[in-house]
């Protein structure tokens, strides 16, 4: 807990000092000094900007001043000052910054090696191209990794890359391509030699078996990872998030690595989704101190207590502050677990209501993982029990994932003011499983928003998730969610304006309206035009310009 307390104290000191947590603005053409460094003023003109307000207004220009929308579809009073940057969008479509209401973004930043996203690769050649491009940005001999967020079913060949194919892509760098939570994995020759030297079992083709062997490989890389590596990885994760248009990541924590100090009776699991919960936030806090956080992060604290007194959850809510931070980094809730849960053979927890009472009494938002109807019903019953003594409607409690939820359980949750966070991660399954029942959930009238549950079993790229919601098709092109498709307009609203509710920030996030936070994503093509972008092309959309807090943090327009 000491590392966490130090992090909170450093945040508090910066807040008391009145520091704005920003990244330096990109240099303006013709500037030869830094008088506008850190400016949060930008005007976007000549666009087709979908505000996603209550009227679905579309405007041609917006002005952001001091990080907030100052004028939408009209001229701002005054000229905006000498640091106002004007960007012509050339008629391109734009939307509010996307909000992913449940992911594991900070774990993505902690990946050992130089992370390489394979989320949009459709063939082994695409995998090779991504790795080859990564070699241009790292030194010879440094590890390149591609861990989680992909499946072999997305490749035309429907298989992993081979050792020789990885050798061809990166002859001077060791490469590890690692699937899901616990492998399997495959290496090139340099990486195979490294892992053999560490006692990891790797066959002659560079293949590492799932579970024990793959986790041994992961831990061999963790052992040589420095704090500076983790900071760099967190910067890389932010840059990737901005490139796909996600400007707010709601981070749901990680499992606890076995042997971590001070974990009391918590569940422990060694997976790609595991960390030390007391030090894992330190790279983010270091960047926070340096004003280098470029996308918004909302933190939910995960605990998996067995003890009836739920010590870790209790200590979190008593010694941390709900909604503490600023508009770039904020502690926002508890989740996606507050107790042990039926994962890896565990039974339903007997201390769940105890934990929820602690969370409710301190007024925290909460989100609970659920993958089965039995879990949905168990959670609904616990929410109802707490609600009998502590009304939860204003706390923004929700159930996450819900691939199998039924209408009666949805209506039970709606009746007590709870919400549902849908995560179409079965896009990446490649099999026949579908869900969640999006059409039914939306039609019920319950509050619902969307996210990814990335980056182990799903993709951070929101356009993959949106494609699935609109078409019902998974990464292999199979229709697995028939009858539950939703419209493009509904899908984009679930990823934007609907998600402020979960954070008690609906008056700040998710739409382009005056006085809201100045986040805009300019799209590579017009998502709303079905002639220009047929359904099968939704997955190709990305950001060509991302603005967060009035600062340009991703820019392809000037290339």
XYZ file of C-alpha atoms in Angstrom:
559
model
C 0.000 0.000 0.000
C 2.960 2.370 0.506
C 3.527 2.828 -3.232
C -0.137 3.675 -3.723
C -0.130 6.196 -0.897
C 2.964 7.845 -2.382
C 1.160 8.031 -5.736
C -1.915 9.625 -4.175
C 0.204 12.122 -2.276
C 2.041 13.112 -5.461
C -1.291 13.651 -7.220
C -2.583 15.690 -4.293
C 0.527 17.878 -4.283
C 0.158 18.614 -7.967
C -3.532 19.387 -7.613
C -2.867 21.772 -4.740
C -0.197 23.443 -6.850
C -2.783 24.027 -9.579
C -0.849 22.130 -12.245
C -2.720 21.271 -15.454
C -1.973 17.733 -16.559
C -1.303 18.056 -20.257
C 1.087 17.035 -22.958
C 2.868 19.754 -24.906
C 0.934 21.000 -27.913
C 2.343 20.193 -31.329
C 4.422 23.042 -32.696
C 2.499 25.478 -34.849
C 3.723 26.287 -38.318
C 6.119 29.202 -38.159
C 6.564 29.142 -34.386
C 10.179 29.526 -33.350
C 9.578 29.651 -29.611
C 7.539 27.793 -27.037
C 5.145 30.563 -26.060
C 2.192 28.303 -26.970
C 3.558 25.079 -25.497
C 0.811 23.398 -23.520
C -1.943 25.461 -25.148
C -5.387 23.865 -25.041
C -6.959 25.960 -27.770
C -7.959 24.628 -31.174
C -10.577 25.427 -33.782
C -11.737 22.768 -36.236
C -13.380 24.106 -39.399
C -14.873 22.763 -42.622
C -15.872 19.415 -41.142
C -18.954 17.300 -40.799
C -18.914 17.110 -37.012
C -21.479 14.831 -35.351
C -21.999 16.307 -31.896
C -24.135 13.378 -30.617
C -26.121 15.818 -28.496
C -29.784 15.101 -27.801
C -30.751 16.425 -31.238
C -27.936 14.668 -33.141
C -26.793 18.055 -34.371
C -24.187 18.139 -37.134
C -22.002 21.239 -37.384
C -19.112 22.355 -39.576
C -16.916 23.899 -36.879
C -16.104 23.708 -33.181
C -13.819 25.810 -31.010
C -12.069 24.479 -27.919
C -10.691 26.996 -25.424
C -8.747 26.002 -22.313
C -9.590 22.368 -22.976
C -13.380 22.762 -23.194
C -15.803 23.323 -26.040
C -16.355 27.078 -26.172
C -18.352 27.285 -29.401
C -20.153 24.559 -31.335
C -21.421 25.444 -34.790
C -20.934 29.149 -34.215
C -18.187 31.700 -33.904
C -16.709 32.175 -30.454
C -16.730 35.656 -28.997
C -13.258 37.127 -29.586
C -10.437 35.718 -31.687
C -9.381 33.026 -29.244
C -5.964 34.511 -28.550
C -2.514 34.049 -30.105
C -2.289 30.316 -29.356
C -5.536 29.304 -31.056
C -4.708 26.666 -33.650
C -7.045 26.446 -36.660
C -7.286 23.109 -38.496
C -9.207 22.650 -41.741
C -10.817 19.200 -41.777
C -11.431 19.226 -45.517
C -15.011 17.995 -45.150
C -14.102 14.960 -43.045
C -16.484 13.393 -40.531
C -15.739 13.825 -36.831
C -17.244 12.497 -33.607
C -16.715 13.058 -29.886
C -13.746 11.264 -28.382
C -14.677 7.633 -27.784
C -15.019 6.373 -24.211
C -14.211 2.697 -23.543
C -16.203 1.951 -20.393
C -14.280 -1.177 -19.403
C -10.808 -2.236 -20.424
C -7.386 -3.126 -19.035
C -5.520 -0.280 -20.621
C -2.850 0.037 -17.938
C -1.978 -3.654 -18.266
C -1.430 -2.988 -21.963
C 1.120 -0.350 -20.989
C 2.908 -2.865 -18.760
C 3.480 -5.413 -21.519
C 7.147 -6.470 -21.538
C 9.000 -5.799 -24.761
C 7.928 -3.328 -27.430
C 4.222 -4.025 -27.810
C 2.895 -4.422 -31.359
C -0.868 -4.454 -31.859
C -2.217 -7.077 -34.266
C -5.861 -6.085 -33.839
C -6.470 -5.237 -37.494
C -4.192 -7.855 -39.090
C -6.066 -10.131 -41.484
C -3.199 -12.352 -42.671
C 0.250 -13.580 -41.722
C 1.616 -11.012 -44.170
C -0.115 -8.298 -42.116
C 1.464 -9.699 -38.950
C 4.870 -9.603 -40.602
C 4.276 -6.055 -41.819
C 3.335 -4.872 -38.324
C 6.416 -6.469 -36.784
C 8.659 -5.218 -39.596
C 7.364 -1.684 -39.041
C 8.089 -2.037 -35.326
C 11.722 -2.926 -36.033
C 12.133 0.547 -37.528
C 11.399 2.142 -34.152
C 13.441 -0.064 -31.784
C 17.080 -0.976 -31.422
C 18.488 -4.245 -32.711
C 18.356 -6.901 -30.030
C 15.353 -5.447 -28.195
C 12.290 -7.646 -27.762
C 9.229 -7.082 -29.940
C 6.075 -8.604 -28.498
C 2.469 -9.017 -29.652
C 0.533 -10.141 -26.606
C -3.235 -10.546 -26.470
C -6.014 -8.851 -28.406
C -5.817 -11.182 -31.424
C -6.767 -14.690 -32.499
C -5.555 -16.953 -35.284
C -9.118 -16.989 -36.639
C -8.701 -13.402 -37.847
C -5.891 -14.397 -40.234
C -6.731 -15.774 -43.671
C -4.441 -18.720 -42.925
C -6.227 -19.422 -39.605
C -2.954 -20.225 -37.844
C -0.136 -18.658 -35.863
C 2.892 -17.244 -37.706
C 5.872 -19.577 -37.844
C 9.402 -19.115 -36.556
C 10.720 -18.594 -40.082
C 8.014 -16.027 -40.863
C 8.901 -14.093 -37.724
C 12.596 -14.355 -38.574
C 11.877 -12.819 -41.959
C 9.980 -9.936 -40.356
C 12.547 -9.198 -37.625
C 15.961 -10.782 -38.258
C 17.716 -8.524 -35.727
C 15.127 -8.533 -32.921
C 13.763 -11.321 -30.727
C 9.979 -11.671 -31.215
C 7.318 -13.245 -29.008
C 3.735 -13.551 -30.266
C 1.547 -14.507 -27.292
C -2.159 -15.405 -27.371
C -4.845 -14.560 -24.805
C -4.312 -14.925 -21.015
C -1.874 -17.836 -20.847
C -0.691 -18.564 -24.376
C 0.173 -20.518 -26.447
C 2.966 -18.481 -27.998
C 5.477 -18.580 -30.820
C 8.940 -17.066 -31.192
C 11.519 -16.317 -33.821
C 15.059 -17.734 -33.580
C 16.541 -14.958 -31.426
C 13.687 -15.166 -28.931
C 13.835 -18.968 -28.898
C 17.508 -18.833 -27.970
C 16.759 -16.366 -25.170
C 13.965 -18.456 -23.694
C 15.962 -21.687 -23.909
C 18.712 -19.952 -21.940
C 16.112 -19.214 -19.238
C 14.899 -22.804 -19.066
C 11.652 -22.186 -20.954
C 10.422 -25.105 -23.058
C 10.397 -24.069 -26.736
C 10.221 -26.608 -29.552
C 12.314 -26.499 -32.714
C 9.626 -24.510 -34.517
C 9.616 -21.779 -31.881
C 6.319 -22.937 -30.362
C 5.643 -22.534 -26.635
C 2.781 -24.501 -25.120
C -0.076 -22.745 -23.344
C -0.182 -22.284 -19.581
C 3.010 -23.203 -17.701
C 5.518 -22.800 -20.533
C 3.973 -19.617 -21.929
C 3.754 -18.103 -18.454
C 7.408 -18.994 -17.873
C 8.260 -17.075 -21.049
C 6.164 -14.108 -19.913
C 7.856 -14.071 -16.517
C 11.308 -14.302 -18.091
C 10.507 -11.029 -19.890
C 8.988 -9.464 -16.802
C 12.222 -10.233 -14.943
C 14.282 -8.033 -17.281
C 11.704 -5.249 -17.601
C 12.693 -1.936 -16.016
C 10.491 0.829 -14.650
C 11.575 2.969 -17.599
C 10.327 0.199 -19.910
C 6.930 0.356 -18.216
C 6.760 4.122 -18.581
C 7.652 3.831 -22.256
C 5.054 1.089 -22.700
C 2.400 3.270 -21.098
C 3.250 6.080 -23.508
C 2.962 3.607 -26.386
C -0.445 2.461 -25.137
C -1.629 6.068 -24.990
C -0.426 6.718 -28.522
C -2.211 3.615 -29.788
C -5.415 4.570 -27.978
C -5.358 8.011 -29.586
C -4.728 6.495 -33.023
C -7.944 4.446 -32.873
C -9.973 7.290 -31.381
C -10.328 6.165 -27.759
C -9.783 9.310 -25.716
C -11.013 7.953 -22.355
C -10.048 4.532 -20.990
C -11.920 3.177 -17.980
C -9.346 0.835 -16.483
C -10.624 -2.164 -14.517
C -7.383 -3.354 -12.967
C -5.785 -6.787 -13.007
C -5.454 -10.084 -11.199
C -2.807 -10.397 -8.479
C 0.478 -12.108 -9.325
C 1.219 -14.947 -6.883
C 3.755 -13.958 -4.246
C 2.844 -10.262 -4.239
C 3.286 -8.771 -0.732
C 0.377 -7.434 1.347
C -2.397 -9.178 -0.573
C -3.865 -10.862 2.544
C -6.337 -13.555 1.402
C -6.879 -12.359 -2.161
C -7.213 -14.717 -5.089
C -4.012 -14.945 -7.121
C -3.619 -15.902 -10.788
C -0.557 -15.712 -12.988
C -1.753 -14.565 -16.422
C -1.122 -11.850 -18.980
C -3.818 -9.957 -17.049
C -1.938 -10.048 -13.719
C 0.057 -7.418 -11.833
C 1.061 -6.074 -8.429
C -1.940 -3.870 -7.568
C 0.098 -1.658 -5.256
C 2.794 -0.658 -7.761
C 1.037 -1.106 -11.110
C -0.172 2.499 -11.218
C 3.303 3.969 -10.693
C 4.186 4.379 -14.412
C 0.930 6.261 -14.999
C 1.566 8.430 -11.959
C 5.097 9.192 -13.134
C 3.727 10.412 -16.462
C 1.008 12.311 -14.605
C 3.693 14.124 -12.618
C 5.498 14.979 -15.864
C 2.284 16.201 -17.544
C 2.627 13.561 -20.247
C -0.739 11.837 -19.946
C -2.282 12.242 -23.406
C -5.567 10.308 -23.095
C -7.949 10.292 -20.167
C -7.787 7.431 -17.661
C -10.490 6.523 -15.171
C -9.413 4.021 -12.514
C -11.578 1.293 -10.975
C -9.847 -0.634 -8.182
C -10.090 -4.434 -8.410
C -9.982 -6.687 -5.342
C -10.729 -10.390 -4.947
C -11.118 -10.914 -1.190
C -12.134 -14.230 0.370
C -12.357 -12.960 3.959
C -15.858 -12.015 5.208
C -14.437 -8.654 6.274
C -13.242 -7.966 2.672
C -10.039 -6.256 3.881
C -8.575 -5.123 0.555
C -11.821 -3.649 -0.733
C -12.442 -1.974 2.621
C -8.953 -0.476 2.730
C -9.337 0.845 -0.807
C -12.598 2.673 -0.162
C -11.516 3.988 3.226
C -8.054 5.174 2.201
C -8.609 6.298 -1.384
C -10.938 9.034 -2.545
C -13.732 8.477 -5.026
C -13.487 10.857 -8.010
C -10.085 12.113 -6.836
C -7.812 13.532 -9.508
C -8.435 15.846 -12.410
C -10.066 15.538 -15.806
C -7.103 13.609 -17.239
C -6.639 10.970 -14.502
C -9.267 10.198 -11.909
C -10.176 7.406 -9.483
C -13.735 6.542 -10.423
C -14.923 3.311 -8.856
C -14.523 -0.230 -7.594
C -14.532 -3.178 -10.021
C -14.565 -5.332 -11.953
C -14.358 -7.455 -8.812
C -14.739 -6.663 -5.108
C -14.510 -10.278 -3.919
C -13.443 -13.680 -5.142
C -15.574 -14.849 -8.069
C -16.391 -18.109 -9.883
C -13.305 -18.034 -12.092
C -10.980 -21.010 -12.510
C -13.263 -23.211 -10.417
C -14.125 -20.805 -7.590
C -17.660 -20.918 -6.089
C -19.935 -17.904 -5.801
C -18.645 -15.666 -2.976
C -20.425 -15.574 0.372
C -18.946 -12.155 1.181
C -20.273 -10.324 -1.889
C -23.055 -8.401 -0.143
C -20.616 -7.472 2.640
C -18.278 -5.965 0.067
C -21.060 -4.146 -1.757
C -22.315 -2.618 1.483
C -18.843 -1.214 2.143
C -18.703 0.231 -1.377
C -22.222 1.669 -1.155
C -21.728 3.299 2.249
C -18.748 5.239 0.882
C -20.663 6.246 -2.244
C -18.436 4.619 -4.862
C -19.446 3.575 -8.365
C -19.158 -0.171 -8.936
C -19.018 -2.552 -11.893
C -19.226 -6.356 -11.688
C -17.882 -8.861 -14.222
C -20.440 -11.440 -15.363
C -20.197 -14.106 -18.077
C -23.255 -16.280 -17.411
C -26.932 -15.898 -16.616
C -26.274 -17.413 -13.186
C -23.732 -14.650 -12.495
C -26.143 -12.005 -13.802
C -28.869 -13.245 -11.471
C -26.532 -13.582 -8.491
C -25.328 -10.004 -9.007
C -28.862 -8.652 -9.444
C -29.931 -10.297 -6.189
C -26.968 -8.804 -4.314
C -27.652 -5.350 -5.794
C -31.293 -5.632 -4.692
C -30.253 -6.627 -1.160
C -27.977 -3.610 -0.817
C -30.582 -1.338 -2.399
C -33.066 -2.272 0.341
C -30.988 -0.271 2.832
C -28.758 1.963 0.677
C -30.369 3.151 -2.571
C -27.916 2.607 -5.408
C -29.597 4.558 -8.217
C -27.233 7.510 -7.818
C -24.102 5.376 -7.328
C -23.865 4.221 -10.980
C -23.593 0.493 -10.374
C -23.528 -1.797 -13.372
C -23.045 -5.360 -14.564
C -20.359 -5.884 -17.207
C -20.063 -8.198 -20.259
C -23.447 -10.024 -19.896
C -23.224 -12.276 -22.982
C -26.123 -14.440 -21.725
C -28.345 -12.068 -19.750
C -32.121 -12.427 -20.107
C -34.832 -9.787 -20.181
C -36.184 -10.454 -16.703
C -32.756 -9.878 -15.155
C -32.289 -6.716 -17.204
C -35.605 -5.407 -15.893
C -34.634 -6.256 -12.298
C -31.484 -4.189 -12.682
C -33.372 -1.357 -14.348
C -35.885 -1.233 -11.481
C -33.183 -0.366 -8.938
C -31.345 2.120 -11.149
C -28.405 -0.096 -12.132
C -26.922 -0.134 -15.631
C -25.318 -2.548 -18.071
C -21.878 -2.250 -19.666
C -21.799 -4.355 -22.828
C -18.523 -5.728 -24.183
C -18.743 -7.568 -27.509
C -15.456 -9.428 -26.996
C -16.918 -12.477 -28.712
C -16.039 -10.653 -31.907
C -12.592 -12.158 -31.326
C -13.807 -15.671 -30.555
C -13.721 -16.978 -34.111
C -16.196 -19.652 -32.984
C -19.974 -19.845 -32.803
C -20.616 -18.055 -29.503
C -22.466 -14.752 -29.622
C -23.853 -12.152 -27.270
C -24.578 -9.917 -25.551
C -28.238 -9.496 -26.601
C -27.741 -5.864 -27.584
C -31.110 -5.228 -29.216
C -33.033 -6.558 -26.228
C -30.919 -4.622 -23.727
C -31.308 -1.304 -25.543
C -35.035 -1.811 -26.087
C -35.519 -2.476 -22.355
C -34.713 1.166 -21.580
C -31.997 0.389 -19.040
C -28.933 2.605 -19.079
C -26.354 0.908 -21.316
C -22.907 1.815 -22.623
C -20.178 -0.074 -24.448
C -16.518 -0.932 -24.116
C -14.043 -3.582 -25.163
C -12.704 -5.547 -22.165
C -9.361 -5.337 -23.980
C -6.512 -6.095 -24.253
C -6.135 -9.817 -23.444
C -9.284 -11.376 -24.896
C -10.466 -8.429 -26.940
C -9.226 -5.493 -28.965
C -8.861 -1.908 -27.827
C -9.725 -0.808 -31.366
C -13.362 0.325 -30.961
C -14.187 -0.079 -34.639
C -13.868 -3.852 -34.298
C -16.370 -3.763 -31.430
C -18.686 -1.412 -33.321
C -18.508 -3.653 -36.411
C -19.651 -6.587 -34.283
C -22.499 -4.610 -32.716
C -23.751 -3.471 -36.130
C -23.337 -6.732 -38.065
C -23.442 -9.493 -35.448
C -20.390 -11.013 -37.153
C -17.186 -12.114 -35.463
C -13.618 -11.744 -36.671
C -13.957 -14.820 -38.886
C -16.984 -13.343 -40.633
C -19.470 -15.698 -38.956
C -22.889 -14.355 -37.972
C -22.954 -15.247 -34.265
C -25.339 -12.650 -32.800
C -28.389 -12.819 -35.095
C -31.370 -10.654 -34.232
C -29.342 -8.572 -31.778
C -27.683 -6.159 -34.188
C -28.081 -2.438 -33.558
C -27.816 0.610 -35.803
C -24.611 2.515 -36.454
C -26.018 5.532 -34.638
C -26.879 3.429 -31.584
C -23.439 1.817 -31.568
C -21.477 5.071 -31.702
C -23.656 6.563 -28.959
C -22.958 3.538 -26.740
C -19.233 4.253 -27.184
C -19.516 7.984 -26.479
C -22.340 9.911 -24.844
C -23.788 6.894 -23.008
C -20.598 6.228 -21.083
C -20.292 9.363 -18.962
C -23.075 7.944 -16.775
C -20.885 5.123 -15.452
C -18.352 7.690 -14.219
C -20.785 10.327 -12.905
C -19.404 12.501 -15.707
C -22.307 12.666 -18.138
C -22.098 16.463 -17.983
C -18.443 16.346 -19.072
C -17.824 13.453 -21.450
C -19.145 11.869 -24.595
C -20.727 14.589 -26.706
C -19.637 17.814 -28.362
C -21.457 20.495 -26.417
C -20.351 23.800 -24.975
C -18.591 23.529 -21.594
C -17.909 19.793 -22.022
C -14.365 18.439 -22.226
C -12.719 19.150 -25.570
C -12.215 15.697 -27.091
C -12.747 15.152 -30.838
C -11.859 12.356 -33.259
C -11.659 13.048 -36.997
C -12.340 9.840 -38.901
C -10.470 8.312 -41.822
C -13.794 7.887 -43.611
C -17.443 8.784 -43.021
C -18.780 6.091 -40.696
C -22.321 7.468 -41.080
C -22.353 7.153 -44.898
C -23.196 3.546 -45.741
C -22.335 4.069 -49.381
C -18.829 5.252 -48.586
C -18.339 2.815 -45.718
C -20.261 -0.461 -46.165
C -20.564 -2.628 -43.069
C -17.516 -4.741 -43.901
C -15.372 -1.596 -44.008
C -16.259 -0.339 -40.522
C -13.228 -2.176 -39.123
C -10.913 -0.135 -41.361
C -11.870 3.172 -39.749
C -9.261 4.910 -37.620
C -8.465 8.406 -36.458
C -6.634 10.866 -38.672
C -6.742 13.561 -35.982
C -7.389 13.119 -32.270
C -7.839 16.058 -29.931
C -7.884 15.505 -26.166
C -8.341 18.346 -23.705
C -7.920 20.824 -26.573
C -4.538 19.380 -27.575
C -3.688 17.490 -30.752
C -2.372 14.106 -29.590
C -2.541 12.198 -32.900
C -2.234 13.755 -36.338
C -2.105 12.153 -39.778
C -3.527 15.173 -41.587
C -0.164 16.899 -41.820
C 1.594 13.896 -43.381
